[in-house]
Amino acid sequence: MADVIKLLPDHVANQIAAGEVVQRPASVVKELLENAIDAGADAIKLIVKDGGKTLIQVVDNGDGMSETDARLAFERHATSKINKAEDLFNLNTKGFRGEALASIAAIAHVDLQTKKDDAEVGTAIKIAGSSIKAQEVVVTPKGTSLAVKNLFFNIPARRNFLKSDQVELRHITDEFHRVALVHPNISFQFYNNGAEYFNLPIESHRQRIVHVFGNKMNERLVPVSEDTDVVKIHGFICKPEFARKSRGEQFFFANNRYIKSPYLNHAVTAAFEGLLKSDTHPGYFLFLEVNPATIDINIHPTKTEVKFDDEHTLYAILRSAIKHSLGQFNVAPVLDFESNHDLDMPYAYKDKSTQMPTVSVDAAFNPFQEKKSGSNAGIKVGLPKKESTKGWENLYEFEGGEPTNFSSIQVESSFETTSLFTEQSDNETGQNLFQLQRKYVVSTVKSGLLLINQNRAHQRILFERFLKDITVNKAVSQQLLFPVHLEYGQKDLSILKSLNEVLENLGFDIHFDNNGAIQVNGVPTLLAENNVSTVLDTVLATYDNEQATDSFSQAEIMARLLSTSLAIRTGQELTIEAQQNLVNDLFACKEPKLSPHNKKVYTILGLNEIENKF
């Protein structure tokens, strides 16, 4: 019997490894940026075209590579970060497995130019599909420039699974944020399709966060600092009033490496207990420093999930540090039973002595004494002058004579309640309508009782109305007398720009500024001016990048988001007319049974069900 097990060729093995390392263009960006940081660069430039599908280039001023190292770097498991297995438990660098460049070169065209500081000339290498096409000597500045072109050119199936350029660009931006936030001592430049996207100079952690997420972030940050033998914690948390419905502004870094840790995230949420709404999440930028021997970062291919030796102690320290910061900066309410606020004195009066107030009294004053002087003789001082009541009969004279029947006089009084429960009925339809617990609209039908969830019903009504405005005709825009000015980061601005056409069809009139600000000149007729910022924040927080691959799904997502934001809330009291309009509009919809989130809108309680209760 012939042997069936064969050793795979290197190019096939590299393509298989690329499935773990390179999932999308953002994966390439992560690996190249981390390599540049490990090379000791203090200035890094990222250049992206067409969402990373056409070009991803990283240029740094690091140490560079020699001719031999440049060629060996594209071999599998070739690395300068570790020498033996024990080094895995004492890592201070980013990449260490030596598969990144080999995997990238297996599924793209790679151009490398590198030069060491003490070398006169550099090395240029061209690779396509793990095959070295050319190697030559070039004149190049110190450092490394690595360009990855035509990603997945030899794996069409993988390339077809990539999303739109805007979606891939947002994933690249996320990876860029994770690297740039933890290294404020390095300047970063990010260019997208020839336009500058980010320009981050060397600065402090707070300044880096503000430059990445916009100037409005500065007022939201509360510093956190804790130094123990187990862990050193520093960073910032966002004030509770700025909590968002998404987890977009949540960053954990352990030993200068971005990590995901649901356990530590729970510690942060527990520290905010009682300060957040049920459907919001706090923002934070926390940097942890632990002994490299107490953390295992090699449990996941992307190295974003880690394992700590003593997670319970870390949980307690992190939770206490955040609660201390919330109290220290007066973010959380604090009860102080010791200080007496009655003794608080303004600063301007701290050097002044107290004096007994003086009161002057006229002991000879008599309010009943008559003042007899000149023409005012006989007028009593201190008593009010009595007005004349002459002619009071004129107040009760009626036009056309005195009324013969006093029952015809209309007086203002309260309504007389003849029964404990009054029936409210509509004169035109004869339907009985009432609101139950300010949540359900109840109506009678032939087969029993109709119970309608007012929030879900209004969501369905608005959803179909918005979807029609987006796809069929453009909605009417309500122009604002005073435009609303808002500031956003580059990532949020890119989302709004990609949705601008949909927003215009809904009735928004938005002008984009080059400085990261927008000016809202018009809004849909159903949207109040003071809710513009809230609605746009909700759109940015809950917009699903993965599903918005074509114009129709994008329109459907936007209609769903706006209908959820503007629908009647549970607990809102409705008049009889509003209840009737809600019922009529609901059953005029194409799909009245389900809300935009596929939840039941109404149910009918049959007569048999009611009779069985007795």
XYZ file of C-alpha atoms in Angstrom:
614
model
C 0.000 0.000 0.000
C 1.405 3.403 -1.021
C 2.136 6.054 1.582
C -0.527 8.774 1.750
C 1.079 11.330 4.080
C 3.160 13.923 2.256
C 5.111 16.970 3.312
C 3.443 20.157 2.067
C 5.499 22.540 -0.085
C 6.558 25.754 1.583
C 4.297 28.010 -0.493
C 1.241 25.874 0.398
C 2.176 25.852 4.094
C 2.589 29.616 4.010
C -0.853 30.082 2.462
C -2.390 27.906 5.180
C -0.564 29.912 7.862
C -1.798 33.105 6.223
C -5.339 32.030 7.094
C -4.497 32.506 10.778
C -2.283 35.580 10.502
C -3.959 37.534 7.674
C -7.727 37.622 7.963
C -8.204 40.994 6.280
C -6.082 44.067 5.365
C -6.223 45.271 8.973
C -4.252 42.168 9.994
C -1.402 43.196 7.689
C -1.444 46.717 9.130
C -1.178 45.335 12.661
C 1.803 43.108 11.875
C 3.732 45.769 9.944
C 3.172 48.483 12.562
C 4.288 46.166 15.352
C 7.430 45.232 13.415
C 8.236 48.930 12.954
C 7.852 49.554 16.697
C 10.057 46.568 17.563
C 12.690 48.016 15.220
C 12.995 51.064 17.503
C 11.356 53.604 15.183
C 10.148 56.939 16.557
C 8.412 58.045 13.323
C 6.080 55.692 11.416
C 4.076 56.381 8.274
C 1.115 54.232 7.144
C -0.154 54.518 3.549
C -3.364 52.760 2.469
C -5.232 52.616 -0.858
C -8.690 51.170 -1.557
C -9.212 49.929 1.980
C -5.876 48.087 1.935
C -6.805 45.876 -1.021
C -4.513 47.684 -3.466
C -1.736 48.935 -1.187
C -0.611 48.821 2.431
C 2.741 50.465 3.042
C 4.553 51.124 6.321
C 7.646 53.344 6.369
C 9.733 53.678 9.547
C 13.081 55.093 10.637
C 14.037 52.114 12.784
C 17.174 49.988 12.827
C 16.667 48.437 9.396
C 18.003 45.054 8.249
C 21.114 43.740 6.604
C 21.033 41.988 3.231
C 20.951 38.539 4.808
C 18.323 39.456 7.410
C 16.118 41.020 4.763
C 15.935 37.789 2.816
C 15.704 35.530 5.876
C 12.824 37.555 7.366
C 10.397 36.034 4.829
C 11.155 32.458 5.863
C 8.752 30.657 8.205
C 9.523 30.867 11.933
C 12.363 33.305 11.316
C 12.517 35.847 14.141
C 14.967 37.942 16.112
C 12.720 38.217 19.171
C 13.305 34.843 20.878
C 16.009 32.177 20.966
C 14.547 29.475 23.221
C 11.150 28.380 24.546
C 11.725 30.060 27.921
C 11.790 33.439 26.179
C 8.056 33.104 25.566
C 7.482 33.880 29.251
C 9.621 37.015 29.269
C 8.437 38.906 26.209
C 8.886 42.642 25.843
C 8.298 42.858 22.088
C 5.252 42.652 19.825
C 5.728 39.894 17.252
C 7.784 36.824 18.066
C 6.535 33.809 16.089
C 8.172 34.746 12.806
C 5.196 33.857 10.597
C 3.853 37.298 9.741
C 6.079 38.288 6.818
C 6.123 34.741 5.419
C 2.313 34.578 5.503
C 1.910 38.036 3.971
C 4.378 37.286 1.180
C 2.446 34.106 0.348
C -0.751 35.947 -0.603
C 0.429 39.328 -1.920
C 3.093 41.206 -3.851
C 5.670 42.561 -1.406
C 8.278 45.275 -2.024
C 10.879 45.716 0.703
C 13.519 48.432 1.006
C 15.699 48.499 4.111
C 19.003 49.890 5.307
C 20.938 49.820 8.574
C 22.317 53.025 10.023
C 25.970 52.045 9.571
C 25.534 50.718 6.021
C 26.259 52.800 2.925
C 23.560 51.227 0.734
C 20.376 49.306 1.368
C 18.617 46.217 0.056
C 15.514 45.961 -2.121
C 13.548 42.689 -2.464
C 10.461 41.925 -4.579
C 8.350 38.876 -3.652
C 5.155 37.471 -5.159
C 3.427 34.400 -3.733
C 6.418 33.345 -1.568
C 8.679 33.516 -4.605
C 11.524 36.038 -4.620
C 11.426 37.799 -7.994
C 14.308 40.242 -7.556
C 16.918 41.390 -5.070
C 19.198 44.344 -5.604
C 21.224 47.062 -3.945
C 19.484 50.465 -3.680
C 20.031 53.866 -2.146
C 17.435 54.315 0.588
C 17.254 56.187 3.911
C 17.777 54.480 7.245
C 14.941 52.219 8.295
C 12.500 50.001 6.441
C 9.784 50.554 3.859
C 7.518 47.550 3.251
C 4.713 47.734 0.677
C 2.050 45.008 0.411
C 0.173 45.165 -2.905
C -2.815 43.243 -4.328
C -3.743 41.332 -1.182
C -5.091 37.798 -1.842
C -4.257 38.079 -5.545
C -3.686 34.310 -5.745
C -6.655 33.358 -3.529
C -9.721 34.853 -5.268
C -12.170 33.238 -2.846
C -10.596 35.049 0.114
C -10.558 38.340 -1.770
C -14.253 38.022 -2.605
C -15.072 37.759 1.091
C -13.570 41.180 1.816
C -16.066 43.924 2.587
C -16.353 47.349 0.976
C -13.468 49.810 1.062
C -15.151 51.888 3.784
C -15.677 48.875 6.031
C -12.099 47.634 5.582
C -10.798 51.156 6.204
C -12.647 51.255 9.524
C -11.032 47.978 10.568
C -7.626 49.372 9.606
C -8.394 52.522 11.614
C -9.249 50.375 14.649
C -5.870 48.628 14.455
C -4.127 51.957 13.968
C -5.844 53.309 17.103
C -4.745 50.312 19.161
C -1.110 50.821 18.201
C -1.019 54.620 18.297
C -2.737 54.992 21.677
C -0.214 52.866 23.559
C 2.855 54.527 21.978
C 2.542 58.310 22.420
C 6.347 58.508 22.273
C 6.184 57.677 18.542
C 4.862 60.016 15.863
C 2.392 58.463 13.414
C 1.128 59.552 10.017
C -1.759 57.836 8.271
C -2.614 58.487 4.603
C -5.687 57.083 2.880
C -5.937 57.314 -0.927
C -3.428 60.147 -0.948
C -5.203 62.245 1.713
C -3.891 62.725 5.255
C -6.054 60.824 7.722
C -4.062 61.214 10.954
C -0.976 63.205 11.901
C -0.030 62.404 15.498
C 3.103 64.034 16.944
C 5.049 62.792 19.972
C 2.920 63.743 22.985
C 1.441 62.563 26.289
C -1.165 59.831 26.682
C -3.964 62.337 27.260
C -2.998 64.421 24.227
C -2.807 61.289 22.074
C -6.319 60.238 23.106
C -7.663 63.725 22.369
C -5.931 63.852 18.958
C -7.335 60.464 17.989
C -10.923 60.902 19.200
C -11.402 64.666 18.901
C -11.239 67.687 21.204
C -14.538 66.828 22.868
C -12.829 63.853 24.524
C -10.691 66.090 26.745
C -13.560 67.083 29.041
C -14.700 63.478 29.398
C -11.479 61.973 30.755
C -10.889 61.174 34.426
C -7.330 60.032 35.291
C -6.713 56.673 36.986
C -3.470 55.750 38.751
C -2.558 52.850 41.044
C 0.865 51.382 41.865
C 1.042 47.983 43.592
C 3.405 45.022 43.665
C 1.020 43.031 41.475
C 0.198 45.586 38.791
C 0.762 49.223 37.890
C -2.327 50.894 36.469
C -2.542 54.262 34.770
C -4.801 55.744 32.166
C -8.203 57.377 31.921
C -11.875 56.551 32.260
C -14.758 58.508 30.745
C -17.306 60.244 32.928
C -20.569 58.303 33.405
C -22.701 60.921 31.647
C -20.755 60.263 28.429
C -21.349 56.497 28.425
C -22.325 55.132 25.015
C -24.423 52.252 23.770
C -21.435 50.671 22.038
C -18.080 49.464 23.331
C -16.088 51.483 20.804
C -14.047 53.495 23.308
C -12.879 50.646 25.537
C -9.152 49.929 25.439
C -7.068 47.642 27.645
C -3.298 47.506 27.226
C -1.079 45.046 29.063
C 2.663 45.661 28.814
C 2.113 48.003 25.828
C 0.020 45.403 23.996
C -3.682 45.764 23.183
C -5.727 42.977 24.801
C -9.350 41.884 25.102
C -10.449 40.745 28.546
C -14.167 40.338 29.376
C -13.173 39.575 32.978
C -11.365 42.892 33.464
C -14.102 44.699 31.555
C -16.537 43.409 34.165
C -14.328 44.931 36.868
C -14.617 48.345 35.210
C -18.376 48.005 34.828
C -18.695 46.970 38.480
C -16.840 50.125 39.537
C -19.468 52.222 37.689
C -22.334 50.440 39.443
C -25.221 52.807 40.049
C -23.812 55.512 37.761
C -24.755 54.126 34.313
C -27.965 53.397 32.489
C -28.741 49.745 31.878
C -28.033 49.842 28.128
C -24.825 51.934 28.151
C -21.148 51.064 28.530
C -18.349 53.172 30.062
C -15.371 54.294 28.025
C -11.832 53.736 29.280
C -8.174 53.784 28.232
C -6.297 51.701 30.801
C -2.633 50.689 30.690
C -1.517 47.756 32.849
C 2.077 46.873 33.648
C 2.657 43.391 35.063
C 5.598 41.037 35.376
C 6.033 39.359 31.933
C 6.393 36.012 33.737
C 2.822 36.329 35.102
C 1.110 36.760 31.732
C 0.722 34.358 28.782
C 0.098 36.140 25.476
C 0.517 33.113 23.221
C -2.918 31.547 23.728
C -4.474 33.102 20.611
C -3.145 33.548 17.050
C -3.798 37.306 17.072
C -2.282 37.682 20.557
C -5.200 39.882 21.690
C -6.417 37.407 24.315
C -4.096 36.840 27.260
C -4.029 34.824 30.467
C -3.047 36.339 33.827
C -1.766 34.207 36.689
C -3.734 36.006 39.415
C -6.819 37.426 37.754
C -8.841 37.738 40.977
C -6.346 40.088 42.612
C -6.052 42.090 39.392
C -9.848 42.360 39.262
C -10.059 43.723 42.805
C -7.230 46.238 42.339
C -8.638 47.536 39.048
C -12.143 47.921 40.452
C -10.885 49.751 43.549
C -8.637 52.075 41.517
C -11.514 53.166 39.301
C -13.902 53.683 42.213
C -11.222 55.761 43.942
C -10.822 57.962 40.849
C -14.571 58.429 40.513
C -14.753 59.618 44.119
C -11.523 61.621 44.094
C -12.620 63.766 41.142
C -16.200 64.159 42.425
C -17.680 62.079 39.628
C -19.463 59.726 42.035
C -21.614 61.143 44.866
C -19.962 60.924 48.282
C -21.727 61.118 51.656
C -19.709 63.021 54.269
C -21.210 62.892 57.757
C -18.312 64.648 59.522
C -18.113 68.088 57.908
C -20.611 70.785 58.859
C -21.559 72.752 55.755
C -23.154 75.454 57.895
C -19.651 76.512 58.927
C -18.361 76.852 55.359
C -17.146 80.383 54.700
C -16.470 82.022 51.321
C -12.815 82.532 50.535
C -13.181 86.336 50.373
C -14.303 86.437 54.031
C -11.668 84.129 55.498
C -9.702 87.004 57.140
C -12.690 89.033 58.312
C -13.915 88.888 61.911
C -17.533 88.362 62.818
C -19.572 91.274 64.247
C -22.820 91.386 66.136
C -25.539 92.839 63.896
C -27.229 96.025 65.143
C -30.944 96.759 64.948
C -32.369 100.295 65.346
C -35.851 100.592 66.876
C -38.014 103.714 67.229
C -39.434 103.270 70.682
C -41.748 106.320 70.339
C -43.547 104.958 67.260
C -47.317 104.399 67.748
C -49.270 103.073 64.748
C -52.596 104.223 66.264
C -51.515 107.786 66.885
C -53.310 110.420 64.790
C -51.082 112.832 62.956
C -52.531 116.335 63.115
C -50.429 118.580 60.976
C -51.733 120.851 58.216
C -54.218 119.555 55.677
C -53.603 115.893 56.589
C -55.202 116.285 60.004
C -57.463 113.415 60.976
C -55.677 110.746 58.870
C -54.509 107.811 60.939
C -50.944 106.792 60.313
C -50.257 103.080 59.929
C -53.793 101.984 59.033
C -54.642 101.110 55.407
C -57.047 103.389 53.594
C -60.454 101.763 53.227
C -61.723 101.792 49.667
C -65.272 102.811 48.910
C -67.748 100.030 48.127
C -70.274 102.339 46.537
C -71.840 100.982 43.357
C -71.344 97.275 44.108
C -74.724 96.519 42.533
C -73.267 97.269 39.077
C -71.058 94.172 39.324
C -74.097 91.904 39.193
C -76.172 93.608 36.517
C -77.018 91.416 33.526
C -77.531 92.539 29.987
C -81.114 92.203 28.947
C -82.472 92.194 32.458
C -82.227 89.875 35.411
C -82.183 86.140 34.676
C -85.346 84.317 35.647
C -83.630 80.907 36.003
C -80.293 80.607 37.805
C -79.675 77.201 36.170
C -78.790 79.022 32.954
C -75.746 80.656 34.589
C -72.525 78.863 33.603
C -70.086 78.398 36.459
C -66.605 76.876 36.448
C -66.443 73.633 38.424
C -64.836 70.223 38.343
C -66.283 67.394 36.263
C -68.697 65.163 38.037
C -67.602 61.541 38.117
C -70.598 59.237 38.072
C -68.652 55.942 38.043
C -65.266 54.665 39.074
C -64.273 53.602 35.548
C -65.309 55.888 32.689
C -65.607 54.514 29.189
C -63.589 56.304 26.515
C -64.969 55.752 23.037
C -64.316 57.138 19.613
C -67.441 58.631 18.067
C -66.537 57.745 14.506
C -65.389 54.140 14.854
C -67.073 53.134 18.055
C -63.859 51.517 19.299
C -63.063 51.610 22.995
C -59.441 52.578 23.587
C -57.433 53.012 26.742
C -53.784 52.924 27.781
C -52.571 50.206 30.149
C -49.576 50.980 32.384
C -48.499 53.608 29.836
C -47.085 50.741 27.797
C -49.950 49.067 25.966
C -52.856 50.425 23.951
C -55.895 48.205 24.525
C -58.830 48.049 22.128
C -61.863 45.812 21.711
C -62.263 43.621 18.636
C -64.898 41.086 17.684
C -62.852 38.148 18.961
C -61.699 39.712 22.244
C -59.152 42.280 23.369
C -56.344 43.716 21.244
C -53.151 44.618 23.165
C -50.598 46.745 21.272
C -47.086 47.540 22.494
C -46.956 51.288 21.819
C -43.152 51.459 21.505
C -42.834 48.582 19.033
C -45.873 49.735 17.075
C -44.426 53.218 16.598
C -41.082 51.683 15.621
C -42.795 49.725 12.822
C -44.646 52.851 11.631
C -41.520 55.002 11.560
C -39.409 52.213 10.029
C -41.626 51.856 6.971
C -41.917 55.640 6.648
C -38.137 56.170 6.807
C -37.443 53.254 4.466
C -39.832 54.742 1.919
C -38.158 58.150 2.231
C -34.707 56.644 1.657
C -35.486 54.271 -1.204
C -38.447 55.891 -3.006
C -38.463 59.631 -2.471
C -36.441 62.172 -0.564
C -37.923 63.316 2.744
C -38.643 66.931 3.597
C -35.857 68.634 5.537
C -36.626 71.070 8.345
C -34.016 73.833 8.105
C -32.616 75.035 11.429
C -32.508 78.729 12.283
C -29.329 78.139 14.282
C -27.205 75.259 12.830
C -25.888 72.637 15.242
C -22.086 72.267 15.361
C -20.649 68.889 16.428
C -17.128 67.453 16.601
C -16.166 63.842 15.875
C -13.054 61.756 15.405
C -11.824 60.585 12.010
C -13.456 57.165 12.350
C -16.886 58.603 13.172
C -16.532 61.166 10.389
C -15.796 58.425 7.862
C -18.969 56.600 8.939
C -21.068 59.751 8.610
C -19.586 60.508 5.186
C -20.394 57.000 3.980
C -23.976 57.458 5.230
C -24.372 61.021 3.962
C -26.544 60.083 0.974
C -28.866 58.038 3.168
C -29.008 60.820 5.753
C -29.893 63.359 3.049
C -32.784 61.195 1.885
C -34.011 61.070 5.485
C -34.013 64.872 5.698
C -30.596 65.655 7.195
C -28.585 68.540 5.754
C -24.978 68.076 6.953
C -21.929 70.094 5.964
C -18.534 68.468 6.656
C -15.566 70.533 7.754
C -11.934 69.603 7.144
C -11.099 70.092 10.824
C -13.158 67.137 12.081
C -16.381 69.101 12.706
C -19.812 68.956 11.079
C -22.550 71.537 10.778
C -26.146 70.259 10.774
C -28.267 72.751 8.825
C -31.424 70.660 8.518
C -33.077 67.674 10.218
C -36.081 65.397 9.520
C -39.450 66.855 10.501
C -39.906 64.264 13.274
C -36.582 65.108 14.929
C -36.289 67.888 17.507
C -33.281 70.196 17.335
C -32.067 69.297 20.828
C -32.014 65.571 19.928
C -29.705 65.886 16.901
C -26.531 65.023 18.804
C -28.183 62.083 20.603
C -29.558 60.564 17.403
C -26.262 60.874 15.513
C -24.368 59.387 18.474
C -26.807 56.463 18.474
C -26.284 55.959 14.745
C -22.504 55.940 15.189
C -22.657 53.668 18.229
C -24.920 50.972 16.818
C -24.224 51.073 13.087
C -23.348 47.536 12.012
C -20.306 47.644 9.734
C -20.546 44.022 8.704
C -24.050 44.168 7.237
C -23.880 47.462 5.369
C -22.450 45.980 2.193
C -24.922 47.444 -0.295
C -27.178 50.458 -0.528
C -30.408 48.657 0.412
C -29.074 47.055 3.582
C -27.486 50.375 4.503
C -30.862 52.103 4.091
C -32.596 49.406 6.125
C -30.090 49.711 8.955
C -30.442 53.500 9.045
C -34.246 53.295 9.034
C -34.125 50.785 11.891
C -31.758 52.933 13.950
C -33.757 56.131 13.533
C -37.107 54.448 14.183
C -35.718 53.005 17.421
C -34.381 56.396 18.516
C -37.502 58.443 17.707
C -40.286 56.007 18.635
C -42.723 56.623 21.505
C -41.171 55.365 24.725
C -42.679 53.062 27.284
C -44.111 55.225 30.057
C -45.248 58.031 27.748
C -48.888 58.972 28.212
C -51.004 59.134 25.038
C -54.255 60.962 24.411
C -57.251 59.149 22.939
C -56.565 60.800 19.585
C -52.910 59.700 19.664
C -53.934 56.152 20.541
C -56.417 56.072 17.666
C -53.816 57.408 15.220
C -51.313 54.813 16.416
C -53.766 51.978 15.795
C -54.759 53.284 12.361
C -51.146 53.871 11.243
C -50.044 50.460 12.502
C -52.610 48.483 10.529
C -51.847 50.576 7.445
C -48.286 49.170 7.499
C -47.195 46.325 5.234
C -45.990 44.215 8.173
C -47.851 45.304 11.354
C -47.211 42.108 13.308
C -43.465 42.533 13.848
C -41.256 45.440 14.882
C -38.082 46.308 12.876
C -36.190 44.064 15.336
C -38.572 41.126 14.609
C -40.395 41.346 17.932
C -44.158 40.894 18.340
C -46.061 44.196 18.140
C -49.538 43.135 19.248
C -51.500 40.156 20.524
C -55.207 39.301 20.728
C -56.652 37.966 23.964
C -59.572 35.818 22.808
C -62.963 35.548 24.509
C -62.302 31.895 25.330
C -59.084 32.844 27.139
C -60.953 35.482 29.107
C -63.786 33.072 30.009
C -61.267 30.435 31.142
C -59.967 32.914 33.724
C -63.328 32.625 35.502
